XYZ file of C-alpha atoms in Angstrom:
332
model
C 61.346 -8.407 118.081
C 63.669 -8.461 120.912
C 63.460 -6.266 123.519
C 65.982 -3.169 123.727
C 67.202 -4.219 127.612
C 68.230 -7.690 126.712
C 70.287 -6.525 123.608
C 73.130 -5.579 126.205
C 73.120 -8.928 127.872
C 73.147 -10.875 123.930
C 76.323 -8.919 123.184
C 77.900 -9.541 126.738
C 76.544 -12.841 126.573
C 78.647 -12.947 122.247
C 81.330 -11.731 124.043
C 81.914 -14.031 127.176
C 81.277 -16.859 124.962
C 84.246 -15.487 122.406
C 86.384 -14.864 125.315
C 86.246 -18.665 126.722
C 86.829 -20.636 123.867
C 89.854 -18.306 122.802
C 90.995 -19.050 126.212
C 90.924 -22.596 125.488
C 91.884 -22.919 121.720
C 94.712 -20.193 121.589
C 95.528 -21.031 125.528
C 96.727 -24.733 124.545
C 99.128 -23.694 121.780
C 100.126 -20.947 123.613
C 100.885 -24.069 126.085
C 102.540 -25.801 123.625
C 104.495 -22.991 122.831
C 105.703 -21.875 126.329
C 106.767 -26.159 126.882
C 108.397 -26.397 123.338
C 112.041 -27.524 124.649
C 115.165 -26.941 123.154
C 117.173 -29.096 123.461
C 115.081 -32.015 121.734
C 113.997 -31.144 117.754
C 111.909 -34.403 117.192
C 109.863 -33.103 120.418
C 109.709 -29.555 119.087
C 108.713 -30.396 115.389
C 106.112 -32.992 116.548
C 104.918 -30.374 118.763
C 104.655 -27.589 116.069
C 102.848 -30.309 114.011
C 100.665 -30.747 116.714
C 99.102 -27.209 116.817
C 100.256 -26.325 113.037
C 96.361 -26.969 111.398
C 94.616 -24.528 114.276
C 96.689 -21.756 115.788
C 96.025 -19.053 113.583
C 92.696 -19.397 113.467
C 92.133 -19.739 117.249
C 93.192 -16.379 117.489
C 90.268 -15.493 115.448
C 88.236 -15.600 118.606
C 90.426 -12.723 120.380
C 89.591 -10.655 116.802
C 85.944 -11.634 117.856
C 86.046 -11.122 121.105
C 87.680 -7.364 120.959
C 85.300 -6.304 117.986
C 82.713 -7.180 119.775
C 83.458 -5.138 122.719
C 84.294 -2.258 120.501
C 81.230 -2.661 118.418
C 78.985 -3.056 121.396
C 80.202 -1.011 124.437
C 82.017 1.597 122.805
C 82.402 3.291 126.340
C 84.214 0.304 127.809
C 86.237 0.006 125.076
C 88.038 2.968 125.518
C 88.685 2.820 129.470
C 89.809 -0.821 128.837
C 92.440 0.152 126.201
C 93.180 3.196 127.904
C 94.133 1.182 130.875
C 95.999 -1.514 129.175
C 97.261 0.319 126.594
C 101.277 -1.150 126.977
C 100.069 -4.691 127.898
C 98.225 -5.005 125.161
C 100.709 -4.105 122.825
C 103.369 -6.137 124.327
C 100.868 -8.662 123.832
C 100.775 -8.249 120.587
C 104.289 -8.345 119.831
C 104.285 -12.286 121.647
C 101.866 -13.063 118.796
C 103.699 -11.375 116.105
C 106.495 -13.143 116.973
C 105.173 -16.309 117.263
C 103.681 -15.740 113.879
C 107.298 -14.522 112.087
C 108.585 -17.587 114.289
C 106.178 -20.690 113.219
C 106.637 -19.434 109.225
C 110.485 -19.130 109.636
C 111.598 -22.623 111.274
C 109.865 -23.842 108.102
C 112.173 -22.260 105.577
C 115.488 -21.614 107.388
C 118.165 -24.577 107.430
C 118.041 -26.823 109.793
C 120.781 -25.407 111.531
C 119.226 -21.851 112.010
C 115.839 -23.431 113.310
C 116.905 -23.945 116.757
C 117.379 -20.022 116.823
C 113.638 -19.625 115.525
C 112.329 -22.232 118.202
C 113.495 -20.075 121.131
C 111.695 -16.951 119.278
C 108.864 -19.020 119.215
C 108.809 -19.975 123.096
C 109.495 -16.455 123.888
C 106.183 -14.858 121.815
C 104.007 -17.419 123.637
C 105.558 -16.605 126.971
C 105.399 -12.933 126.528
C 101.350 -13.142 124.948
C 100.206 -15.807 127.894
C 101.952 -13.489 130.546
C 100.217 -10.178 129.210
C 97.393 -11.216 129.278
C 97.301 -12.833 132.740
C 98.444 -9.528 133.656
C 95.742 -7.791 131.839
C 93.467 -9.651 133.603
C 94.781 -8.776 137.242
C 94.273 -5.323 136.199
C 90.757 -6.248 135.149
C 90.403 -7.740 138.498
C 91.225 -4.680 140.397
C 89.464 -2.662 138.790
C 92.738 -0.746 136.854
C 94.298 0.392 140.055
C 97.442 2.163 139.796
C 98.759 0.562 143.544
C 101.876 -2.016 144.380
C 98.953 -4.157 145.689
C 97.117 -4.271 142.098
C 100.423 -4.248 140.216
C 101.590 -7.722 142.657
C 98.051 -8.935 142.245
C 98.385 -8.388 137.989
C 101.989 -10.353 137.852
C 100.882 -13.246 140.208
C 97.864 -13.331 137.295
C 100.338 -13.222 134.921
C 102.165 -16.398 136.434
C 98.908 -17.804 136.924
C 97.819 -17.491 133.711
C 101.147 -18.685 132.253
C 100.591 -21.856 134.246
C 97.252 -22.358 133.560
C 98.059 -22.018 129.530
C 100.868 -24.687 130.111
C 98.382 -27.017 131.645
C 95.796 -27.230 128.787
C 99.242 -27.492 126.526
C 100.544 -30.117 127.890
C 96.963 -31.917 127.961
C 96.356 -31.237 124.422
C 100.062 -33.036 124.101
C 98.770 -35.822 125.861
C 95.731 -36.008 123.657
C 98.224 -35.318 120.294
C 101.005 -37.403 121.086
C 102.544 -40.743 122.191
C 105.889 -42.098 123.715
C 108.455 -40.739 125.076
C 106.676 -36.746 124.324
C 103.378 -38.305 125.737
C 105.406 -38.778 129.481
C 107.061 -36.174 129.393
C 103.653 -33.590 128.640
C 101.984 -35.747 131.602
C 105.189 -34.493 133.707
C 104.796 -31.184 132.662
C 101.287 -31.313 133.391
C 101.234 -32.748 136.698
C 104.004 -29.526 137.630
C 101.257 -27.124 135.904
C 98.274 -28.443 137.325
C 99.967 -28.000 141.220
C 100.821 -24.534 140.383
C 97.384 -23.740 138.829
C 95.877 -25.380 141.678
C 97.578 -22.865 144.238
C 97.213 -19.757 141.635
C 92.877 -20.604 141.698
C 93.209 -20.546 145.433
C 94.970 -17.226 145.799
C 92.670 -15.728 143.657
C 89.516 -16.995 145.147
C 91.070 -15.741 148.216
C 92.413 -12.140 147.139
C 89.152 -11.397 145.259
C 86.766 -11.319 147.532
C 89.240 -9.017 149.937
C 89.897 -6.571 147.444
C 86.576 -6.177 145.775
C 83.573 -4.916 148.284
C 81.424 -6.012 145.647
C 82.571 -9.156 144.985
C 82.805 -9.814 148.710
C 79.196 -8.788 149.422
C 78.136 -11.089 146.097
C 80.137 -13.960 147.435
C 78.399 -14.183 150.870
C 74.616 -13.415 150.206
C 72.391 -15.966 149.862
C 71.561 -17.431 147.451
C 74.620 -16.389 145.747
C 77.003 -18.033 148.310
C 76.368 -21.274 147.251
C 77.108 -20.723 143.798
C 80.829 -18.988 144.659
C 80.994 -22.333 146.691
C 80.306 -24.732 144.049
C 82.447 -23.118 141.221
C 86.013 -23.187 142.847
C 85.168 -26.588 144.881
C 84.352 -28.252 141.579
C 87.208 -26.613 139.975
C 89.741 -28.091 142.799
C 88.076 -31.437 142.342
C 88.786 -31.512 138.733
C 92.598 -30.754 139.154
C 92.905 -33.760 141.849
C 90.918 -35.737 139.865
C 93.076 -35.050 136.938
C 96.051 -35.560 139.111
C 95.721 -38.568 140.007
C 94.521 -39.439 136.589
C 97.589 -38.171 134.984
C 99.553 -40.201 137.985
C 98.055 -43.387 136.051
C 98.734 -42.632 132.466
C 98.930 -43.801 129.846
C 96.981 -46.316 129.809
C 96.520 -49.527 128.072
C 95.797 -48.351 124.153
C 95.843 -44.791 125.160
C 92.694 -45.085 126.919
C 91.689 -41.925 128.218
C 94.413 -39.644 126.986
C 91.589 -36.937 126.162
C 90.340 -36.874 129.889
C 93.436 -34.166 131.020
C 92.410 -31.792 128.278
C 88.408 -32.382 128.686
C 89.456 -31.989 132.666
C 91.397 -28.701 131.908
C 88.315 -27.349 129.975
C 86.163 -27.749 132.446
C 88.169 -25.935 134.703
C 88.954 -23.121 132.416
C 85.290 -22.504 131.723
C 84.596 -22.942 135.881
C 87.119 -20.356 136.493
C 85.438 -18.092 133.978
C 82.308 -18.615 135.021
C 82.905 -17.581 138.153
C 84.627 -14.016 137.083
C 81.734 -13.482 135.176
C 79.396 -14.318 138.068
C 81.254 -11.978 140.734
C 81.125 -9.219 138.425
C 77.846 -9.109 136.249
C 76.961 -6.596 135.091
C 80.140 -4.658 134.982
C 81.947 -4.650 131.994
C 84.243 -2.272 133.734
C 84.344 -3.442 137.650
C 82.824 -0.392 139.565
C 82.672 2.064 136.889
C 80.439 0.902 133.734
C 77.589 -1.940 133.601
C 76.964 -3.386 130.228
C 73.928 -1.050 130.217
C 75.720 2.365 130.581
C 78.269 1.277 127.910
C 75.789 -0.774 125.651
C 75.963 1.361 121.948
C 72.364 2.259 120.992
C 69.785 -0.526 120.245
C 69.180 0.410 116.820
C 73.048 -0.324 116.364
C 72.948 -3.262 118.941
C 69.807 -4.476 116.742
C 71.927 -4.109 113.291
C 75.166 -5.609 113.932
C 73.357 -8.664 115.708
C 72.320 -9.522 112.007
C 76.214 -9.698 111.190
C 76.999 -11.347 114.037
C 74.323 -13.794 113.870
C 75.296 -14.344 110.587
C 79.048 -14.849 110.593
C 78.858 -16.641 114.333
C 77.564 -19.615 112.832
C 80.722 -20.358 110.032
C 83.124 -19.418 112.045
C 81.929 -22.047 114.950
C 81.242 -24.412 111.249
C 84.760 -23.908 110.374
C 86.442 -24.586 114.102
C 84.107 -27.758 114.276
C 85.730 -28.658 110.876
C 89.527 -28.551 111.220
C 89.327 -30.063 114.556
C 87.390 -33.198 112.940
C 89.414 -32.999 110.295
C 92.991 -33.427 111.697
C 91.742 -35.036 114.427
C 93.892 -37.898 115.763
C 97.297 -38.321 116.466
C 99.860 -36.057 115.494
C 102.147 -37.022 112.690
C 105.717 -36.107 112.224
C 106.082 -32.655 110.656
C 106.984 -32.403 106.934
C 107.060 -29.202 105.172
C 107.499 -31.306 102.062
């Protein structure tokens, strides 16, 4: 039987773990979407192709992620959608339009697709800049200020960047020739700008958040905030010069960008997680105060236990199963 105080911390622990990998399967076609170009169709359709087989279903981990939080910390759920009430709906109208967008430039004539492209790269624009805003909010703690609202859209950029970095990875991974250089141009520009957007945070968060600021500089906590964004920043210039290099003789190494990028994604999240356990709300509600009763916490951990496992079955299963290189699209 597991113990009533750690059912809080399994649910956090569900929803953290949702969280990160929707950041890093939905953020890289959400990359791919914010790079499509258009000006070039071959590039565009091969890019489509490239995400076609996974996109929808990476955003079953946001579905995850938000039920859980609903499910679980009832409390928290309303504050948090509350406070980002318009964000997340204008994030939701990115993904519808992406959606209307990816079905369309399949059936319209070829002349009318170029119209449905640029709908496309707007919806994954507007989605990857909401919610890098949404999280600058989160990160202030839902102040109303001109400090938290500059804070939210430097996140936004941030975030934007960040997305187009593990895009243009995955591209590197997906694709060869002429779209293989130009995704390791396009991440070499994202990685500098991530680079400087980590930096600004690790900088601003500590000054803006007493608690993160004590956190960061108590031992033996300090060496931990240490080690997270230094290993991050050596992953980037690692992956710099790396991409400075590429491609490679047979496409050696192509995957390292994109296995670089995830390492940094979950280093970065790590790290939020770390400066503000146990707050699911920062400064208002720990995961204990906003935890739903154990019996309920104790009943939906048999659904969740029980549907965690095919979803993670099913992600494990596309991905081997269209792994590879991309082919060139055919709706044929």
């Amino acid at each position: 039987m597991i113990p009533d105080s750690y059912l809080p911390i399994i649910f956090a622990s569900l929803m953290a773990l949702s969280v990160i990998v929707y950041a890093i399967l939905d953020g890289y076609d959400l990359g791919v979407g914010i790079l499509l170009p258009l000006d070039n169709d071959q590039h565009s359709d091969k890019m489509i192709a490239s995400i076609g087989p996974f996109w929808d279903a990476n955003e079953t981990w946001l579905v995850l992620a938000v039920g859980l939080l609903l499910i679980a910390f009832p409390s928290a759920h309303n504050v948090i959608l509350k406070e980002l009430y318009i964000p997340s709906a204008i994030m939701l109208v990115g993904l519808i339009l992406r959606g209307v967008a990816f079905d369309f430039r399949a059936k319209v004539a070829q002349t009318d697709k170029h119209r449905w492209n640029q709908v496309f790269k707007v919806g994954s624009i507007v989605a990857s800049a909401s919610q890098g805003y949404m999280l600058g909010c989160f990160v202030m703690g839902f102040e109303s200020s001109s400090y938290a609202v500059a804070f939210s859209l430097l996140s936004a950029l941030g975030v934007t960047c960040a997305y187009a970095l593990i895009g243009s990875s995955w591209l590197i991974l997906k694709t060869s020739d002429d779209l293989q250089l130009h995704a390791i141009r396009w991440a070499k520009l994202a990685g500098k700008i991530s680079f400087v957007g980590i930096l600004s945070v690790c900088i601003v968060n500590p000054l803006i958040n007493p608690l993160v600021y004590e956190r960061w500089i108590s031992a033996p906590f300090i060496y931990l905030a240490a080690v997270i964004p230094m290993t991050s920043f050596a992953l980037l210039l690692a992956g710099y010069f790396i991409l400075k290099r590429l491609p490679f003789e047979n496409d050696r190494g192509c995957w390292l960008p994109f296995l670089m990028t995830m390492l940094v994604f979950v280093l970065c999240f790590s790290g939020l997680a770390f400066s503000f356990y146990p707050y699911v709300v920062p400064g208002q509600l720990t995961i204990f105060e906003a935890a739903s009763a154990p019996e309920s916490l104790r009943f939906i951990l048999y659904g969740a236990v029980f549907v965690l496992p095919f979803i993670l079955a099913y992600t494990v299963f596309s991905y081997r199963v269209f792994w590879g290189k991309t082919k060139d699209l055919n709706y044929y």
